[in-house]
PDB file of C-alpha atoms in Angstrom:
ATOM      1  CA  MET Q   1    -490.974 -23.589 168.915  1.00 71.00           C
ATOM      2  CA  PHE Q   2    -490.408 -26.631 166.685  1.00 76.00           C
ATOM      3  CA  LYS Q   3    -490.180 -26.367 163.279  1.00 81.00           C
ATOM      4  CA  GLU Q   4    -492.715 -28.445 160.884  1.00 86.00           C
ATOM      5  CA  LEU Q   5    -491.177 -31.784 159.878  1.00 91.00           C
ATOM      6  CA  ASP Q   6    -492.088 -32.441 155.894  1.00 95.00           C
ATOM      7  CA  PRO Q   7    -494.199 -35.591 156.109  1.00 94.00           C
ATOM      8  CA  LEU Q   8    -493.321 -36.704 153.003  1.00 95.00           C
ATOM      9  CA  LEU Q   9    -489.768 -37.061 154.293  1.00 96.00           C
ATOM     10  CA  HIS Q  10    -490.531 -38.284 157.585  1.00 92.00           C
ATOM     11  CA  SER Q  11    -491.355 -41.826 156.277  1.00 94.00           C
ATOM     12  CA  GLU Q  12    -488.550 -44.267 157.122  1.00 96.00           C
ATOM     13  CA  LEU Q  13    -488.147 -45.861 153.440  1.00 97.00           C
ATOM     14  CA  ARG Q  14    -489.051 -42.552 151.641  1.00 98.00           C
ATOM     15  CA  LEU Q  15    -485.936 -41.028 153.519  1.00 97.00           C
ATOM     16  CA  ALA Q  16    -483.569 -43.524 153.271  1.00 97.00           C
ATOM     17  CA  VAL Q  17    -484.361 -43.314 149.208  1.00 98.00           C
ATOM     18  CA  MET Q  18    -483.707 -39.611 149.740  1.00 98.00           C
ATOM     19  CA  SER Q  19    -480.681 -40.070 151.585  1.00 97.00           C
ATOM     20  CA  ILE Q  20    -479.327 -42.607 149.154  1.00 98.00           C
ATOM     21  CA  LEU Q  21    -480.330 -40.355 146.032  1.00 98.00           C
ATOM     22  CA  LEU Q  22    -477.968 -37.450 147.591  1.00 97.00           C
ATOM     23  CA  SER Q  23    -474.770 -39.772 147.643  1.00 95.00           C
ATOM     24  CA  VAL Q  24    -475.265 -40.688 144.014  1.00 96.00           C
ATOM     25  CA  ASP Q  25    -475.825 -39.243 140.644  1.00 93.00           C
ATOM     26  CA  GLU Q  26    -478.694 -41.673 140.309  1.00 96.00           C
ATOM     27  CA  ALA Q  27    -479.616 -45.423 141.319  1.00 97.00           C
ATOM     28  CA  ASP Q  28    -481.916 -48.016 139.732  1.00 96.00           C
ATOM     29  CA  PHE Q  29    -484.723 -49.811 141.418  1.00 97.00           C
ATOM     30  CA  VAL Q  30    -482.798 -52.940 141.746  1.00 96.00           C
ATOM     31  CA  TYR Q  31    -479.816 -51.054 143.788  1.00 97.00           C
ATOM     32  CA  LEU Q  32    -482.539 -49.012 146.092  1.00 98.00           C
ATOM     33  CA  LYS Q  33    -484.372 -52.247 146.912  1.00 98.00           C
ATOM     34  CA  GLU Q  34    -480.661 -53.756 148.219  1.00 97.00           C
ATOM     35  CA  GLN Q  35    -480.055 -50.855 149.705  1.00 97.00           C
ATOM     36  CA  THR Q  36    -483.119 -50.235 151.809  1.00 97.00           C
ATOM     37  CA  ARG Q  37    -484.358 -53.921 152.034  1.00 97.00           C
ATOM     38  CA  ALA Q  38    -487.650 -52.840 151.302  1.00 98.00           C
ATOM     39  CA  THR Q  39    -490.515 -55.001 148.948  1.00 97.00           C
ATOM     40  CA  SER Q  40    -490.727 -54.339 145.640  1.00 96.00           C
ATOM     41  CA  GLY Q  41    -494.325 -53.174 146.205  1.00 97.00           C
ATOM     42  CA  ASN Q  42    -493.587 -50.623 148.875  1.00 97.00           C
ATOM     43  CA  LEU Q  43    -490.609 -49.275 147.220  1.00 98.00           C
ATOM     44  CA  SER Q  44    -492.357 -48.675 144.109  1.00 97.00           C
ATOM     45  CA  VAL Q  45    -495.244 -46.801 146.132  1.00 97.00           C
ATOM     46  CA  GLN Q  46    -492.956 -44.538 148.059  1.00 98.00           C
ATOM     47  CA  ILE Q  47    -490.892 -43.569 144.545  1.00 98.00           C
ATOM     48  CA  ASP Q  48    -494.157 -42.722 142.796  1.00 97.00           C
ATOM     49  CA  LYS Q  49    -494.970 -40.441 146.093  1.00 98.00           C
ATOM     50  CA  LEU Q  50    -491.506 -38.707 145.875  1.00 98.00           C
ATOM     51  CA  ASN Q  51    -491.793 -38.282 142.300  1.00 98.00           C
ATOM     52  CA  GLU Q  52    -495.060 -36.855 142.250  1.00 98.00           C
ATOM     53  CA  ALA Q  53    -493.679 -34.644 145.089  1.00 98.00           C
ATOM     54  CA  GLY Q  54    -491.235 -33.413 142.555  1.00 98.00           C
ATOM     55  CA  TYR Q  55    -488.418 -34.636 144.861  1.00 98.00           C
ATOM     56  CA  ILE Q  56    -486.969 -37.191 142.397  1.00 98.00           C
ATOM     57  CA  GLU Q  57    -487.188 -37.996 138.870  1.00 98.00           C
ATOM     58  CA  VAL Q  58    -487.859 -41.428 137.443  1.00 97.00           C
ATOM     59  CA  GLU Q  59    -487.005 -42.982 134.109  1.00 96.00           C
ATOM     60  CA  ARG Q  60    -488.360 -46.341 133.108  1.00 93.00           C
ATOM     61  CA  GLY Q  61    -486.973 -47.909 130.275  1.00 90.00           C
ATOM     62  CA  PHE Q  62    -485.382 -50.958 129.217  1.00 88.00           C
ATOM     63  CA  ALA Q  63    -481.865 -52.831 129.551  1.00 82.00           C
ATOM     64  CA  GLY Q  64    -481.959 -55.379 126.940  1.00 85.00           C
ATOM     65  CA  LYS Q  65    -485.543 -56.880 127.551  1.00 87.00           C
ATOM     66  CA  ARG Q  66    -485.739 -56.169 131.239  1.00 87.00           C
ATOM     67  CA  THR Q  67    -487.417 -53.207 132.468  1.00 87.00           C
ATOM     68  CA  ARG Q  68    -485.103 -50.476 134.162  1.00 92.00           C
ATOM     69  CA  THR Q  69    -486.360 -47.878 136.257  1.00 95.00           C
ATOM     70  CA  VAL Q  70    -483.772 -45.194 137.431  1.00 97.00           C
ATOM     71  CA  CYS Q  71    -484.262 -42.415 140.310  1.00 98.00           C
ATOM     72  CA  LYS Q  72    -482.139 -38.930 140.479  1.00 98.00           C
ATOM     73  CA  ILE Q  73    -483.155 -36.576 143.147  1.00 98.00           C
ATOM     74  CA  THR Q  74    -484.154 -33.098 141.978  1.00 98.00           C
ATOM     75  CA  PRO Q  75    -483.018 -29.491 142.955  1.00 98.00           C
ATOM     76  CA  VAL Q  76    -486.564 -29.355 144.790  1.00 98.00           C
ATOM     77  CA  GLY Q  77    -485.918 -32.571 146.510  1.00 98.00           C
ATOM     78  CA  VAL Q  78    -482.287 -31.350 147.653  1.00 98.00           C
ATOM     79  CA  LYS Q  79    -483.866 -28.509 149.036  1.00 98.00           C
ATOM     80  CA  ALA Q  80    -486.548 -30.331 150.501  1.00 97.00           C
ATOM     81  CA  PHE Q  81    -484.131 -32.576 152.319  1.00 97.00           C
ATOM     82  CA  GLU Q  82    -481.856 -29.765 153.464  1.00 96.00           C
ATOM     83  CA  ASN Q  83    -485.006 -28.144 155.121  1.00 95.00           C
ATOM     84  CA  TYR Q  84    -485.952 -31.493 156.617  1.00 95.00           C
ATOM     85  CA  VAL Q  85    -482.252 -32.020 158.113  1.00 94.00           C
ATOM     86  CA  GLU Q  86    -482.840 -28.323 159.389  1.00 92.00           C
ATOM     87  CA  SER Q  87    -486.109 -28.753 160.984  1.00 92.00           C
ATOM     88  CA  LEU Q  88    -484.516 -32.117 162.779  1.00 90.00           C
ATOM     89  CA  LYS Q  89    -481.633 -29.940 164.069  1.00 89.00           C
ATOM     90  CA  SER Q  90    -483.914 -27.619 165.826  1.00 87.00           C
ATOM     91  CA  TYR Q  91    -485.464 -30.405 167.630  1.00 86.00           C
ATOM     92  CA  LEU Q  92    -481.943 -31.499 168.987  1.00 86.00           C
ATOM     93  CA  LYS Q  93    -481.155 -27.531 170.211  1.00 79.00           C
ATOM     94  CA  LEU Q  94    -483.545 -28.128 173.681  1.00 57.00           C
TER      95      LEU Q  94
END
């Protein structure tokens, strides 16, 4: 029987954001936008969804006069990502 895939991580953009955040200590919005090639609006919505789920932490502040949004993956997010990968592996073991 196939394991259920986390619908929150099954989105291409949310999965990309989580993958990036696993490989860095933190990433700002501009970096995530460049790496994912997402629109600002779509990326913002997806970051909010991951934040609401507790998968990432979001810090909003200022760098000079500009706003700066920084994202970090949480331990809950790491565990959810690991579970997602394990579930995907079960699909490959036909």
